[in-house]
Amino acid sequence: MAVEQPTAHVGGQSPVHAGEQSRIHNIGYRNYDGPRLGRAYARRSLYSQSLRGAYGLGRSVKSKVLPMLLFVVMCVPALIMVAVAVATKAKDLPVDYTRYAIIMQAVIGLYVASQAPQSVSRDLRFKTVPLYFSRPIETADYVRAKYAALASAMFILTAAPLLVLYVGALLAKLDFTDQTKGFAQGLVSVALLSLLFAGIGLVISAVTPRRGFGIAAVIAVLTISYGAVSTVQAIADAQNSTSAVPWLGLFSPVTLIDGVQTAFLGGSSSFPGAEGPSSAQGVVFLIVVLGLIAGCYGLLMRRYRKVGL
């Protein structure tokens, strides 16, 4: 409410509204009495918005082009393989479920490089992160929602072609038990890959508010590490140091996933001149993968605690 004070006398004259001492205005302010949805709702909303944004949904047409194009590129080879298997009445698929993501790792790397900065860099650039924390949402809520959204988007990207292969295998009347087992192993593999790549992409992207720098840095880390490790592995194999080949796989995200699925998920290794890590070595690979995922989450928490101050 507002109270209008009486007009002062000027030159001994009476005010314009003589005798009117005050006026009360009802400007309609009232307390909010609706439902208060709290942190859980805010976290789910941030997750949903970030997941949709990873595929350009709810954004401009230009923002949809690259993620949708990469999704199609991931699925087209699987469709071709299925068509060939059905037409030739093959007894097995050309590629194992656990091998598909390794073969398409360049497309996966490009996707995470393009979408990780989109998820977090704009919030840093436009300084909207403190606004998130001014509401009933904490640092852990923001980090978990962003991490889960990008990992979910990557899981969709990597699991969709496996589903195409599985459905095609059943249409080709391949053995149901073998195909179901391979499909389940492939899903576990791409789930680990999605968590690891999403964490690495978000940590790198959270360092800089400039999206272009984030894209270049993610591509460099994923591509250079894989190229360097593959080259050193080939040199070690050529020099008959085959025992060192599996351990070199610890220094690249792609070869880490390759080692885990070779040891535990029945995958065939792409390591040169070697059958891949043994079960004992696979335990080390798995510990490193889980440690990196946890480390990425911890680094994101530290970063956003500072940003939110």
Short mmCIF file of C-alpha atoms in Angstrom, two decimals:
data_model
loop_
_atom_site.label_atom_id
_atom_site.label_comp_id
_atom_site.label_asym_id
_atom_site.label_seq_id
_atom_site.Cartn_x
_atom_site.Cartn_y
_atom_site.Cartn_z
CA MET A 1 0.00 0.00 0.00
CA ALA A 2 1.03 3.58 -0.57
CA VAL A 3 -0.07 6.65 1.38
CA GLU A 4 -0.34 9.98 -0.39
CA GLN A 5 0.82 12.80 1.84
CA PRO A 6 -1.09 16.12 1.77
CA THR A 7 0.19 18.79 -0.61
CA ALA A 8 2.14 21.58 1.09
CA HIS A 9 0.70 25.13 1.21
CA VAL A 10 2.35 27.53 -1.18
CA GLY A 11 2.25 31.26 -0.45
CA GLY A 12 -0.42 30.88 2.20
CA GLN A 13 -2.85 29.35 -0.30
CA SER A 14 -4.81 26.18 0.38
CA PRO A 15 -3.79 22.97 -1.44
CA VAL A 16 -5.63 22.02 -4.59
CA HIS A 17 -7.52 19.24 -2.83
CA ALA A 18 -8.50 21.05 0.28
CA GLY A 19 -9.49 18.88 3.17
CA GLU A 20 -8.08 15.73 1.63
CA GLN A 21 -5.46 14.55 4.05
CA SER A 22 -4.45 11.15 2.57
CA ARG A 23 -5.38 8.50 0.03
CA ILE A 24 -4.78 4.74 0.27
CA HIS A 25 -3.93 2.87 -2.93
CA ASN A 26 -4.38 -0.87 -3.15
CA ILE A 27 -1.65 -1.90 -5.62
CA GLY A 28 -2.47 -5.59 -5.37
CA TYR A 29 0.64 -7.06 -3.73
CA ARG A 30 -0.01 -10.33 -1.96
CA ASN A 31 1.94 -13.31 -0.75
CA TYR A 32 2.48 -16.35 -2.99
CA ASP A 33 0.30 -19.16 -1.71
CA GLY A 34 0.86 -21.74 -4.47
CA PRO A 35 2.89 -24.96 -4.30
CA ARG A 36 6.62 -24.69 -3.65
CA LEU A 37 8.24 -27.46 -5.69
CA GLY A 38 11.72 -27.19 -4.20
CA ARG A 39 15.15 -28.45 -5.21
CA ALA A 40 14.08 -31.76 -6.71
CA TYR A 41 11.83 -30.04 -9.24
CA ALA A 42 14.52 -27.49 -10.08
CA ARG A 43 17.07 -30.26 -10.57
CA ARG A 44 14.73 -32.23 -12.84
CA SER A 45 13.93 -29.11 -14.85
CA LEU A 46 17.60 -28.29 -15.32
CA TYR A 47 18.30 -31.89 -16.36
CA SER A 48 15.42 -31.92 -18.85
CA GLN A 49 16.36 -28.55 -20.33
CA SER A 50 20.01 -29.57 -20.68
CA LEU A 51 19.14 -32.92 -22.26
CA ARG A 52 16.84 -31.28 -24.79
CA GLY A 53 19.49 -28.68 -25.53
CA ALA A 54 22.03 -31.42 -26.30
CA TYR A 55 19.96 -32.23 -29.40
CA GLY A 56 18.90 -28.67 -30.15
CA LEU A 57 15.30 -29.20 -29.02
CA GLY A 58 13.68 -25.96 -27.98
CA ARG A 59 16.41 -23.98 -29.74
CA SER A 60 16.91 -22.59 -33.22
CA VAL A 61 17.01 -24.77 -36.33
CA LYS A 62 20.72 -24.03 -36.67
CA SER A 63 21.35 -25.55 -33.24
CA LYS A 64 19.64 -28.80 -34.27
CA VAL A 65 21.70 -29.44 -37.39
CA LEU A 66 24.97 -30.77 -35.96
CA PRO A 67 23.64 -33.04 -33.15
CA MET A 68 20.94 -34.52 -35.40
CA LEU A 69 23.45 -35.00 -38.22
CA LEU A 70 25.86 -36.81 -35.90
CA PHE A 71 23.01 -38.99 -34.63
CA VAL A 72 22.18 -39.99 -38.20
CA VAL A 73 25.84 -40.65 -38.98
CA MET A 74 26.02 -42.96 -35.96
CA CYS A 75 22.98 -44.96 -37.05
CA VAL A 76 23.50 -45.22 -40.82
CA PRO A 77 26.38 -47.76 -40.69
CA ALA A 78 24.28 -49.94 -38.38
CA LEU A 79 21.38 -49.81 -40.83
CA ILE A 80 23.70 -50.81 -43.67
CA MET A 81 25.10 -53.73 -41.66
CA VAL A 82 21.60 -54.92 -40.84
CA ALA A 83 20.52 -54.68 -44.47
CA VAL A 84 23.54 -56.72 -45.58
CA ALA A 85 22.97 -59.34 -42.86
CA VAL A 86 19.30 -59.73 -43.81
CA ALA A 87 19.96 -59.79 -47.56
CA THR A 88 22.82 -62.30 -47.38
CA LYS A 89 21.24 -64.38 -44.61
CA ALA A 90 24.46 -64.09 -42.61
CA LYS A 91 24.98 -66.18 -39.50
CA ASP A 92 26.35 -63.25 -37.50
CA LEU A 93 26.61 -59.46 -37.59
CA PRO A 94 29.68 -57.93 -39.28
CA VAL A 95 30.61 -56.05 -36.07
CA ASP A 96 30.26 -56.98 -32.42
CA TYR A 97 28.07 -54.76 -30.28
CA THR A 98 31.04 -53.81 -28.11
CA ARG A 99 33.13 -52.84 -31.14
CA TYR A 100 30.70 -50.41 -32.73
CA ALA A 101 31.39 -47.43 -30.44
CA ILE A 102 35.16 -47.92 -30.78
CA ILE A 103 34.87 -47.85 -34.56
CA MET A 104 32.71 -44.71 -34.40
CA GLN A 105 34.75 -42.99 -31.69
CA ALA A 106 35.57 -40.02 -33.96
CA VAL A 107 31.86 -39.19 -34.31
CA ILE A 108 31.33 -39.62 -30.57
CA GLY A 109 34.27 -37.33 -29.82
CA LEU A 110 32.91 -34.67 -32.16
CA TYR A 111 29.52 -34.86 -30.48
CA VAL A 112 30.85 -34.40 -26.95
CA ALA A 113 33.15 -31.62 -28.17
CA SER A 114 30.21 -29.74 -29.65
CA GLN A 115 27.68 -30.27 -26.87
CA ALA A 116 29.72 -30.12 -23.64
CA PRO A 117 30.62 -26.42 -24.16
CA GLN A 118 27.03 -25.70 -25.15
CA SER A 119 25.88 -27.16 -21.85
CA VAL A 120 28.10 -25.15 -19.50
CA SER A 121 30.14 -22.49 -21.32
CA ARG A 122 27.18 -20.20 -22.03
CA ASP A 123 26.24 -20.13 -18.34
CA LEU A 124 29.80 -19.07 -17.55
CA ARG A 125 29.98 -16.55 -20.37
CA PHE A 126 26.74 -14.78 -19.47
CA LYS A 127 27.38 -15.16 -15.71
CA THR A 128 24.06 -16.92 -15.04
CA VAL A 129 25.49 -19.55 -12.69
CA PRO A 130 25.09 -17.34 -9.56
CA LEU A 131 21.46 -16.82 -10.58
CA TYR A 132 20.89 -20.58 -10.46
CA PHE A 133 22.33 -20.68 -6.96
CA SER A 134 20.17 -17.77 -5.81
CA ARG A 135 17.18 -20.12 -6.03
CA PRO A 136 16.64 -23.31 -3.96
CA ILE A 137 19.35 -25.19 -5.86
CA GLU A 138 22.87 -26.00 -4.71
CA THR A 139 26.16 -26.62 -6.46
CA ALA A 140 25.69 -30.40 -6.33
CA ASP A 141 22.27 -30.08 -7.97
CA TYR A 142 23.65 -28.06 -10.86
CA VAL A 143 26.64 -30.35 -11.44
CA ARG A 144 24.59 -33.55 -11.20
CA ALA A 145 21.92 -32.25 -13.57
CA LYS A 146 24.44 -31.11 -16.19
CA TYR A 147 26.55 -34.28 -15.89
CA ALA A 148 23.52 -36.58 -16.05
CA ALA A 149 22.04 -34.69 -19.01
CA LEU A 150 25.16 -34.89 -21.18
CA ALA A 151 25.82 -38.53 -20.21
CA SER A 152 22.20 -39.38 -21.07
CA ALA A 153 22.47 -37.60 -24.42
CA MET A 154 25.64 -39.53 -25.23
CA PHE A 155 24.05 -42.80 -24.15
CA ILE A 156 21.18 -42.14 -26.57
CA LEU A 157 23.72 -41.41 -29.31
CA THR A 158 25.72 -44.59 -28.71
CA ALA A 159 22.92 -46.98 -27.75
CA ALA A 160 20.61 -46.16 -30.67
CA PRO A 161 22.79 -47.88 -33.32
CA LEU A 162 23.17 -50.90 -31.02
CA LEU A 163 19.40 -51.13 -30.86
CA VAL A 164 19.28 -50.99 -34.66
CA LEU A 165 21.81 -53.84 -34.83
CA TYR A 166 19.86 -55.88 -32.28
CA VAL A 167 16.50 -55.47 -34.02
CA GLY A 168 18.15 -56.23 -37.37
CA ALA A 169 19.77 -59.35 -35.94
CA LEU A 170 16.41 -60.62 -34.73
CA LEU A 171 14.86 -59.88 -38.13
CA ALA A 172 17.68 -61.85 -39.72
CA LYS A 173 16.74 -64.72 -37.37
CA LEU A 174 20.11 -64.87 -35.66
CA ASP A 175 20.42 -66.68 -32.34
CA PHE A 176 18.29 -64.81 -29.80
CA THR A 177 20.39 -65.71 -26.75
CA ASP A 178 23.72 -64.71 -28.29
CA GLN A 179 22.35 -61.45 -29.68
CA THR A 180 20.67 -60.48 -26.42
CA LYS A 181 23.86 -61.17 -24.47
CA GLY A 182 25.95 -59.16 -26.93
CA PHE A 183 23.44 -56.31 -26.90
CA ALA A 184 23.48 -56.16 -23.08
CA GLN A 185 27.30 -56.14 -23.06
CA GLY A 186 27.29 -53.35 -25.62
CA LEU A 187 24.92 -51.27 -23.50
CA VAL A 188 27.18 -51.61 -20.45
CA SER A 189 30.17 -50.58 -22.56
CA VAL A 190 28.53 -47.46 -24.00
CA ALA A 191 27.17 -46.51 -20.57
CA LEU A 192 30.72 -46.40 -19.20
CA LEU A 193 31.90 -44.56 -22.30
CA SER A 194 29.11 -41.98 -21.95
CA LEU A 195 29.93 -41.28 -18.31
CA LEU A 196 33.65 -40.99 -18.99
CA PHE A 197 33.42 -38.82 -22.10
CA ALA A 198 30.74 -36.59 -20.59
CA GLY A 199 32.86 -35.98 -17.50
CA ILE A 200 35.98 -35.16 -19.50
CA GLY A 201 34.06 -32.88 -21.85
CA LEU A 202 32.36 -30.96 -19.03
CA VAL A 203 35.56 -30.51 -17.01
CA ILE A 204 37.39 -29.07 -20.01
CA SER A 205 34.44 -26.89 -21.03
CA ALA A 206 33.95 -25.52 -17.52
CA VAL A 207 37.44 -24.00 -17.59
CA THR A 208 36.62 -21.40 -20.25
CA PRO A 209 33.49 -19.37 -21.01
CA ARG A 210 34.38 -19.31 -24.71
CA ARG A 211 32.61 -22.10 -26.55
CA GLY A 212 35.11 -22.23 -29.43
CA PHE A 213 38.04 -22.79 -27.07
CA GLY A 214 36.10 -25.51 -25.30
CA ILE A 215 35.32 -27.34 -28.55
CA ALA A 216 38.95 -27.21 -29.70
CA ALA A 217 40.25 -28.36 -26.30
CA VAL A 218 37.89 -31.36 -26.06
CA ILE A 219 38.73 -32.49 -29.59
CA ALA A 220 42.44 -32.10 -28.89
CA VAL A 221 42.33 -34.12 -25.66
CA LEU A 222 40.29 -36.99 -27.08
CA THR A 223 41.97 -37.13 -30.51
CA ILE A 224 45.58 -36.49 -29.55
CA SER A 225 45.50 -38.92 -26.63
CA TYR A 226 44.05 -41.71 -28.77
CA GLY A 227 46.45 -41.06 -31.64
CA ALA A 228 49.47 -40.89 -29.35
CA VAL A 229 48.58 -44.06 -27.44
CA SER A 230 47.83 -46.01 -30.64
CA THR A 231 51.15 -44.92 -32.13
CA VAL A 232 53.16 -45.86 -29.05
CA GLN A 233 51.34 -49.19 -28.84
CA ALA A 234 52.23 -49.93 -32.48
CA ILE A 235 55.89 -49.07 -31.80
CA ALA A 236 55.95 -51.29 -28.71
CA ASP A 237 54.44 -54.15 -30.68
CA ALA A 238 56.97 -53.70 -33.49
CA GLN A 239 59.78 -53.92 -30.95
CA ASN A 240 58.32 -57.12 -29.48
CA SER A 241 57.33 -55.39 -26.24
CA THR A 242 53.86 -56.91 -26.34
CA SER A 243 53.56 -56.99 -22.55
CA ALA A 244 53.62 -53.19 -22.47
CA VAL A 245 50.88 -52.77 -25.09
CA PRO A 246 47.90 -53.28 -22.74
CA TRP A 247 49.31 -50.96 -20.06
CA LEU A 248 49.74 -48.16 -22.59
CA GLY A 249 45.99 -48.26 -23.08
CA LEU A 250 45.56 -46.62 -19.67
CA PHE A 251 46.47 -43.22 -21.12
CA SER A 252 43.55 -42.64 -23.49
CA PRO A 253 39.79 -42.59 -22.80
CA VAL A 254 39.00 -44.66 -25.90
CA THR A 255 41.57 -47.35 -25.14
CA LEU A 256 40.46 -47.44 -21.52
CA ILE A 257 36.94 -48.39 -22.56
CA ASP A 258 38.39 -50.82 -25.10
CA GLY A 259 40.41 -52.50 -22.36
CA VAL A 260 37.46 -52.80 -19.96
CA GLN A 261 35.14 -54.36 -22.52
CA THR A 262 37.88 -56.71 -23.75
CA ALA A 263 38.52 -57.96 -20.22
CA PHE A 264 34.95 -58.23 -18.94
CA LEU A 265 32.41 -57.83 -21.75
CA GLY A 266 33.64 -60.29 -24.32
CA GLY A 267 34.83 -57.61 -26.72
CA SER A 268 37.61 -58.06 -29.23
CA SER A 269 40.57 -55.74 -28.63
CA SER A 270 41.83 -53.21 -31.13
CA PHE A 271 45.24 -53.11 -29.47
CA PRO A 272 47.97 -53.90 -32.03
CA GLY A 273 49.42 -57.39 -31.90
CA ALA A 274 47.80 -58.24 -28.58
CA GLU A 275 44.66 -59.86 -27.31
CA GLY A 276 44.02 -56.96 -24.98
CA PRO A 277 44.18 -56.78 -21.19
CA SER A 278 43.78 -59.91 -19.11
CA SER A 279 41.16 -60.11 -16.37
CA ALA A 280 43.68 -58.89 -13.78
CA GLN A 281 44.72 -56.00 -16.00
CA GLY A 282 41.07 -55.34 -16.71
CA VAL A 283 40.49 -54.68 -13.01
CA VAL A 284 43.07 -51.90 -13.20
CA PHE A 285 41.40 -50.50 -16.31
CA LEU A 286 38.01 -50.52 -14.60
CA ILE A 287 39.38 -48.83 -11.47
CA VAL A 288 40.96 -46.10 -13.62
CA VAL A 289 37.71 -45.54 -15.55
CA LEU A 290 35.63 -45.27 -12.36
CA GLY A 291 38.30 -43.09 -10.76
CA LEU A 292 38.27 -40.70 -13.73
CA ILE A 293 34.48 -40.47 -13.62
CA ALA A 294 34.56 -39.68 -9.90
CA GLY A 295 37.47 -37.28 -10.41
CA CYS A 296 35.62 -35.38 -13.13
CA TYR A 297 32.62 -34.99 -10.84
CA GLY A 298 34.85 -33.74 -8.03
CA LEU A 299 36.59 -31.21 -10.29
CA LEU A 300 33.24 -29.90 -11.50
CA MET A 301 32.09 -29.47 -7.91
CA ARG A 302 35.21 -27.49 -7.01
CA ARG A 303 34.90 -25.34 -10.13
CA TYR A 304 31.28 -24.39 -9.55
CA ARG A 305 31.72 -23.75 -5.85
CA LYS A 306 34.14 -20.99 -6.88
CA VAL A 307 31.94 -19.72 -9.72
CA GLY A 308 28.85 -19.57 -7.52
CA LEU A 309 30.45 -17.34 -4.90
#
